[in-house]
GROMACS .gro file of C-alpha atoms in nm:
model
  295
    1UNK     CA    1  17.888   2.195   6.393
    2UNK     CA    2  17.561   2.328   6.253
    3UNK     CA    3  17.523   2.308   5.877
    4UNK     CA    4  17.400   2.614   5.683
    5UNK     CA    5  17.027   2.614   5.627
    6UNK     CA    6  17.055   2.590   5.249
    7UNK     CA    7  17.266   2.275   5.283
    8UNK     CA    8  17.002   2.106   5.498
    9UNK     CA    9  16.732   2.189   5.242
   10UNK     CA   10  16.923   2.073   4.934
   11UNK     CA   11  16.869   1.696   4.985
   12UNK     CA   12  16.495   1.750   5.026
   13UNK     CA   13  16.483   1.947   4.702
   14UNK     CA   14  16.640   1.654   4.518
   15UNK     CA   15  16.398   1.412   4.685
   16UNK     CA   16  16.090   1.627   4.624
   17UNK     CA   17  15.992   1.484   4.279
   18UNK     CA   18  16.020   1.125   4.402
   19UNK     CA   19  15.827   1.210   4.719
   20UNK     CA   20  15.545   1.362   4.515
   21UNK     CA   21  15.518   1.049   4.299
   22UNK     CA   22  15.531   0.816   4.600
   23UNK     CA   23  15.268   1.022   4.780
   24UNK     CA   24  15.037   1.005   4.481
   25UNK     CA   25  15.081   0.630   4.444
   26UNK     CA   26  15.065   0.537   4.813
   27UNK     CA   27  14.892   0.798   5.027
   28UNK     CA   28  14.551   0.788   4.858
   29UNK     CA   29  14.531   0.406   4.835
   30UNK     CA   30  14.632   0.375   5.201
   31UNK     CA   31  14.371   0.634   5.294
   32UNK     CA   32  14.103   0.440   5.104
   33UNK     CA   33  14.218   0.115   5.264
   34UNK     CA   34  14.187   0.263   5.611
   35UNK     CA   35  13.852   0.427   5.532
   36UNK     CA   36  13.692   0.108   5.399
   37UNK     CA   37  13.815  -0.084   5.705
   38UNK     CA   38  13.589   0.135   5.921
   39UNK     CA   39  13.281   0.091   5.700
   40UNK     CA   40  13.025  -0.178   5.625
   41UNK     CA   41  13.142  -0.242   5.270
   42UNK     CA   42  13.023  -0.558   5.095
   43UNK     CA   43  12.896  -0.640   4.747
   44UNK     CA   44  12.565  -0.475   4.834
   45UNK     CA   45  12.737  -0.141   4.897
   46UNK     CA   46  12.956  -0.179   4.587
   47UNK     CA   47  12.644  -0.230   4.374
   48UNK     CA   48  12.476   0.070   4.535
   49UNK     CA   49  12.186  -0.137   4.667
   50UNK     CA   50  12.235  -0.046   5.032
   51UNK     CA   51  12.381   0.264   5.195
   52UNK     CA   52  12.731   0.245   5.339
   53UNK     CA   53  12.728   0.248   5.720
   54UNK     CA   54  13.006   0.336   5.962
   55UNK     CA   55  13.117   0.048   6.183
   56UNK     CA   56  13.408   0.208   6.364
   57UNK     CA   57  13.633  -0.064   6.502
   58UNK     CA   58  13.366  -0.327   6.447
   59UNK     CA   59  13.552  -0.486   6.156
   60UNK     CA   60  13.869  -0.506   6.363
   61UNK     CA   61  13.680  -0.656   6.657
   62UNK     CA   62  13.528  -0.916   6.426
   63UNK     CA   63  13.866  -0.988   6.273
   64UNK     CA   64  14.048  -1.021   6.605
   65UNK     CA   65  13.770  -1.243   6.734
   66UNK     CA   66  13.803  -1.480   6.439
   67UNK     CA   67  14.007  -1.788   6.527
   68UNK     CA   68  14.105  -1.838   6.164
   69UNK     CA   69  14.273  -1.497   6.155
   70UNK     CA   70  14.507  -1.592   6.439
   71UNK     CA   71  14.582  -1.926   6.276
   72UNK     CA   72  14.666  -1.754   5.948
   73UNK     CA   73  14.876  -1.491   6.128
   74UNK     CA   74  15.074  -1.763   6.308
   75UNK     CA   75  15.121  -1.955   5.982
   76UNK     CA   76  15.238  -1.634   5.811
   77UNK     CA   77  15.493  -1.559   6.083
   78UNK     CA   78  15.631  -1.914   6.087
   79UNK     CA   79  15.642  -1.939   5.709
   80UNK     CA   80  15.813  -1.599   5.675
   81UNK     CA   81  16.065  -1.694   5.945
   82UNK     CA   82  16.147  -2.022   5.767
   83UNK     CA   83  16.189  -1.836   5.436
   84UNK     CA   84  16.415  -1.573   5.593
   85UNK     CA   85  16.640  -1.825   5.768
   86UNK     CA   86  16.665  -2.045   5.456
   87UNK     CA   87  16.733  -1.748   5.228
   88UNK     CA   88  17.007  -1.615   5.454
   89UNK     CA   89  17.167  -1.959   5.487
   90UNK     CA   90  17.172  -2.023   5.111
   91UNK     CA   91  17.277  -1.668   5.026
   92UNK     CA   92  17.563  -1.661   5.278
   93UNK     CA   93  17.692  -2.006   5.180
   94UNK     CA   94  17.698  -1.912   4.813
   95UNK     CA   95  17.861  -1.576   4.894
   96UNK     CA   96  18.143  -1.760   5.068
   97UNK     CA   97  18.161  -2.004   4.775
   98UNK     CA   98  18.206  -1.712   4.535
   99UNK     CA   99  18.522  -1.614   4.720
  100UNK     CA  100  18.662  -1.967   4.683
  101UNK     CA  101  18.610  -2.039   4.313
  102UNK     CA  102  18.785  -1.907   4.003
  103UNK     CA  103  18.662  -1.626   3.781
  104UNK     CA  104  18.471  -1.835   3.526
  105UNK     CA  105  18.266  -2.044   3.775
  106UNK     CA  106  18.206  -1.726   3.974
  107UNK     CA  107  18.071  -1.551   3.667
  108UNK     CA  108  17.847  -1.849   3.583
  109UNK     CA  109  17.707  -1.861   3.937
  110UNK     CA  110  17.646  -1.486   3.938
  111UNK     CA  111  17.463  -1.499   3.605
  112UNK     CA  112  17.251  -1.794   3.719
  113UNK     CA  113  17.162  -1.612   4.040
  114UNK     CA  114  17.070  -1.295   3.858
  115UNK     CA  115  16.853  -1.501   3.623
  116UNK     CA  116  16.662  -1.637   3.924
  117UNK     CA  117  16.635  -1.285   4.065
  118UNK     CA  118  16.499  -1.144   3.738
  119UNK     CA  119  16.240  -1.418   3.687
  120UNK     CA  120  15.884  -1.296   3.758
  121UNK     CA  121  15.722  -1.464   4.058
  122UNK     CA  122  15.436  -1.611   3.857
  123UNK     CA  123  15.678  -1.761   3.603
  124UNK     CA  124  15.900  -1.908   3.871
  125UNK     CA  125  15.599  -2.052   4.054
  126UNK     CA  126  15.474  -2.219   3.736
  127UNK     CA  127  15.817  -2.369   3.667
  128UNK     CA  128  15.844  -2.510   4.021
  129UNK     CA  129  15.496  -2.655   3.995
  130UNK     CA  130  15.602  -2.836   3.678
  131UNK     CA  131  15.921  -2.967   3.840
  132UNK     CA  132  15.719  -3.119   4.126
  133UNK     CA  133  15.417  -3.220   3.919
  134UNK     CA  134  15.291  -3.568   4.026
  135UNK     CA  135  15.243  -3.686   3.666
  136UNK     CA  136  15.507  -3.517   3.452
  137UNK     CA  137  15.752  -3.357   3.698
  138UNK     CA  138  16.114  -3.480   3.694
  139UNK     CA  139  16.157  -3.456   4.072
  140UNK     CA  140  15.915  -3.737   4.152
  141UNK     CA  141  16.075  -3.957   3.885
  142UNK     CA  142  16.427  -3.899   4.017
  143UNK     CA  143  16.320  -3.959   4.378
  144UNK     CA  144  16.097  -4.252   4.286
  145UNK     CA  145  15.787  -4.101   4.449
  146UNK     CA  146  15.544  -4.202   4.177
  147UNK     CA  147  15.238  -3.977   4.164
  148UNK     CA  148  15.299  -3.812   4.503
  149UNK     CA  149  15.132  -3.469   4.515
  150UNK     CA  150  15.344  -3.208   4.693
  151UNK     CA  151  15.059  -2.958   4.710
  152UNK     CA  152  14.814  -3.197   4.880
  153UNK     CA  153  14.971  -3.195   5.226
  154UNK     CA  154  14.992  -2.873   5.428
  155UNK     CA  155  15.359  -2.896   5.523
  156UNK     CA  156  15.474  -3.029   5.185
  157UNK     CA  157  15.289  -2.746   5.006
  158UNK     CA  158  15.448  -2.485   5.233
  159UNK     CA  159  15.785  -2.651   5.175
  160UNK     CA  160  15.741  -2.635   4.798
  161UNK     CA  161  15.651  -2.266   4.814
  162UNK     CA  162  15.947  -2.206   5.047
  163UNK     CA  163  16.183  -2.354   4.786
  164UNK     CA  164  16.053  -2.115   4.521
  165UNK     CA  165  16.071  -1.814   4.753
  166UNK     CA  166  16.430  -1.897   4.849
  167UNK     CA  167  16.521  -1.957   4.483
  168UNK     CA  168  16.408  -1.610   4.380
  169UNK     CA  169  16.534  -1.433   4.696
  170UNK     CA  170  16.883  -1.569   4.768
  171UNK     CA  171  17.059  -1.368   4.490
  172UNK     CA  172  17.004  -1.041   4.679
  173UNK     CA  173  17.160  -1.188   4.995
  174UNK     CA  174  17.440  -1.358   4.802
  175UNK     CA  175  17.549  -1.049   4.611
  176UNK     CA  176  17.522  -0.819   4.914
  177UNK     CA  177  17.715  -1.049   5.147
  178UNK     CA  178  17.974  -1.123   4.878
  179UNK     CA  179  18.038  -0.750   4.838
  180UNK     CA  180  18.079  -0.724   5.214
  181UNK     CA  181  18.324  -1.014   5.224
  182UNK     CA  182  18.533  -0.860   4.947
  183UNK     CA  183  18.558  -0.545   5.156
  184UNK     CA  184  18.714  -0.734   5.449
  185UNK     CA  185  19.094  -0.693   5.449
  186UNK     CA  186  19.265  -1.008   5.324
  187UNK     CA  187  19.523  -0.981   5.605
  188UNK     CA  188  19.252  -1.044   5.863
  189UNK     CA  189  19.140  -1.368   5.697
  190UNK     CA  190  19.500  -1.482   5.643
  191UNK     CA  191  19.581  -1.423   6.008
  192UNK     CA  192  19.280  -1.630   6.117
  193UNK     CA  193  19.381  -1.911   5.881
  194UNK     CA  194  19.740  -1.906   6.010
  195UNK     CA  195  19.607  -1.937   6.364
  196UNK     CA  196  19.446  -2.265   6.262
  197UNK     CA  197  19.083  -2.148   6.246
  198UNK     CA  198  18.850  -2.361   6.038
  199UNK     CA  199  18.631  -2.210   5.768
  200UNK     CA  200  18.329  -2.225   5.998
  201UNK     CA  201  18.526  -2.059   6.280
  202UNK     CA  202  18.647  -1.785   6.044
  203UNK     CA  203  18.289  -1.716   5.940
  204UNK     CA  204  18.151  -1.720   6.296
  205UNK     CA  205  18.430  -1.532   6.472
  206UNK     CA  206  18.569  -1.304   6.199
  207UNK     CA  207  18.337  -1.251   5.904
  208UNK     CA  208  17.997  -1.254   6.076
  209UNK     CA  209  18.088  -0.982   6.334
  210UNK     CA  210  18.241  -0.762   6.063
  211UNK     CA  211  17.940  -0.816   5.834
  212UNK     CA  212  17.682  -0.764   6.108
  213UNK     CA  213  17.545  -0.434   5.967
  214UNK     CA  214  17.499  -0.593   5.623
  215UNK     CA  215  17.343  -0.907   5.771
  216UNK     CA  216  17.097  -0.701   5.973
  217UNK     CA  217  16.990  -0.507   5.665
  218UNK     CA  218  16.939  -0.812   5.442
  219UNK     CA  219  16.753  -0.987   5.726
  220UNK     CA  220  16.504  -0.705   5.768
  221UNK     CA  221  16.461  -0.672   5.393
  222UNK     CA  222  16.390  -1.045   5.371
  223UNK     CA  223  16.138  -1.021   5.657
  224UNK     CA  224  15.947  -0.749   5.473
  225UNK     CA  225  15.946  -0.940   5.144
  226UNK     CA  226  15.862  -1.282   5.284
  227UNK     CA  227  15.591  -1.160   5.521
  228UNK     CA  228  15.386  -1.026   5.231
  229UNK     CA  229  15.427  -1.322   4.993
  230UNK     CA  230  15.120  -1.357   4.772
  231UNK     CA  231  15.191  -1.475   4.418
  232UNK     CA  232  15.382  -1.791   4.509
  233UNK     CA  233  15.121  -1.908   4.760
  234UNK     CA  234  14.827  -1.819   4.537
  235UNK     CA  235  14.968  -1.984   4.223
  236UNK     CA  236  15.131  -2.291   4.374
  237UNK     CA  237  14.854  -2.387   4.620
  238UNK     CA  238  14.557  -2.286   4.406
  239UNK     CA  239  14.454  -1.988   4.615
  240UNK     CA  240  14.552  -2.106   4.963
  241UNK     CA  241  14.552  -2.485   4.955
  242UNK     CA  242  14.285  -2.742   5.031
  243UNK     CA  243  14.030  -2.594   5.275
  244UNK     CA  244  14.259  -2.292   5.321
  245UNK     CA  245  14.535  -2.495   5.485
  246UNK     CA  246  14.809  -2.286   5.322
  247UNK     CA  247  14.667  -1.940   5.374
  248UNK     CA  248  14.893  -1.646   5.459
  249UNK     CA  249  14.772  -1.297   5.544
  250UNK     CA  250  14.798  -1.157   5.193
  251UNK     CA  251  14.600  -1.443   5.038
  252UNK     CA  252  14.357  -1.440   5.332
  253UNK     CA  253  14.287  -1.070   5.273
  254UNK     CA  254  14.234  -1.137   4.901
  255UNK     CA  255  13.987  -1.415   4.974
  256UNK     CA  256  13.792  -1.205   5.222
  257UNK     CA  257  13.777  -0.902   4.994
  258UNK     CA  258  13.724  -1.052   4.650
  259UNK     CA  259  13.614  -1.413   4.695
  260UNK     CA  260  13.371  -1.342   4.982
  261UNK     CA  261  13.297  -0.978   4.887
  262UNK     CA  262  13.376  -0.869   5.244
  263UNK     CA  263  13.579  -0.571   5.138
  264UNK     CA  264  13.580  -0.410   5.480
  265UNK     CA  265  13.730  -0.720   5.646
  266UNK     CA  266  13.985  -0.753   5.367
  267UNK     CA  267  14.081  -0.389   5.419
  268UNK     CA  268  14.113  -0.445   5.794
  269UNK     CA  269  14.354  -0.732   5.729
  270UNK     CA  270  14.548  -0.504   5.496
  271UNK     CA  271  14.574  -0.237   5.765
  272UNK     CA  272  14.699  -0.492   6.019
  273UNK     CA  273  14.965  -0.606   5.772
  274UNK     CA  274  15.055  -0.245   5.701
  275UNK     CA  275  15.108  -0.174   6.072
  276UNK     CA  276  15.324  -0.484   6.118
  277UNK     CA  277  15.541  -0.402   5.817
  278UNK     CA  278  15.558  -0.037   5.923
  279UNK     CA  279  15.702  -0.146   6.257
  280UNK     CA  280  15.961  -0.361   6.078
  281UNK     CA  281  16.043  -0.075   5.841
  282UNK     CA  282  16.096   0.166   6.131
  283UNK     CA  283  16.342  -0.080   6.284
  284UNK     CA  284  16.511  -0.104   5.945
  285UNK     CA  285  16.544   0.274   5.912
  286UNK     CA  286  16.674   0.305   6.266
  287UNK     CA  287  16.941   0.044   6.198
  288UNK     CA  288  17.035   0.221   5.874
  289UNK     CA  289  17.076   0.546   6.063
  290UNK     CA  290  17.282   0.378   6.332
  291UNK     CA  291  17.502   0.215   6.067
  292UNK     CA  292  17.555   0.555   5.902
  293UNK     CA  293  17.659   0.704   6.237
  294UNK     CA  294  17.906   0.421   6.294
  295UNK     CA  295  18.060   0.481   5.953
   0.00000   0.00000   0.00000
């Protein structure tokens, strides 16, 4: 059945003010980002000492020919994947726990999770640095590690950042999955329990298939968030770690643009990140549309 024309236009009329604001905040900066990525734009051009020249895809060729770029891209993908898997695991486990505890512990856990969610990234990063500080941090004292520095080693520094990212990200997964579990009919779970299924089997064979649309959405959201992590890496590793051992794409672009004054290369990295996240977002929107059609 074809809807009347005025009914198809009405949603766009409601969205028009928000679209205008988003266009003003995003379209022009993205245009400038893409433009600078095709130019020779360094500190000399910023200061007006030399004319700006057009390089075409020269910046991208230089970037793709840089071995460090591929190393940073691989590190970003692996780090984001570890963050996503860890966040989903913690969020889902706590969502199941919320269905098993009484009202008061549930309320306390929800408030604690929302507190972690509301904490600014720079504040949370500073707190985690203090907890793992080699001189004054309580973690080393409890574990008996003495003056061990967690940010000195590459893997230990990434692990420390991963803990902070998961800490500030799991509440979204927990609350979303918990809402999905509460929507599952209690008779289904009771029938599985009467059949002798363990808690793990109930989750794997009953809950997970029924929550698949929700799990897909929170997974893609987590991928987008964790792929563009900047604050936690920059604060907790001092700008990318010793000799850049903990660089991710966002921090790498910042260093190229502002630390090295290679604004064109930094913009090219930004465009590459934009294209990757755009591809993920398109998958996300397609899955949303498919979920709406199923409902």
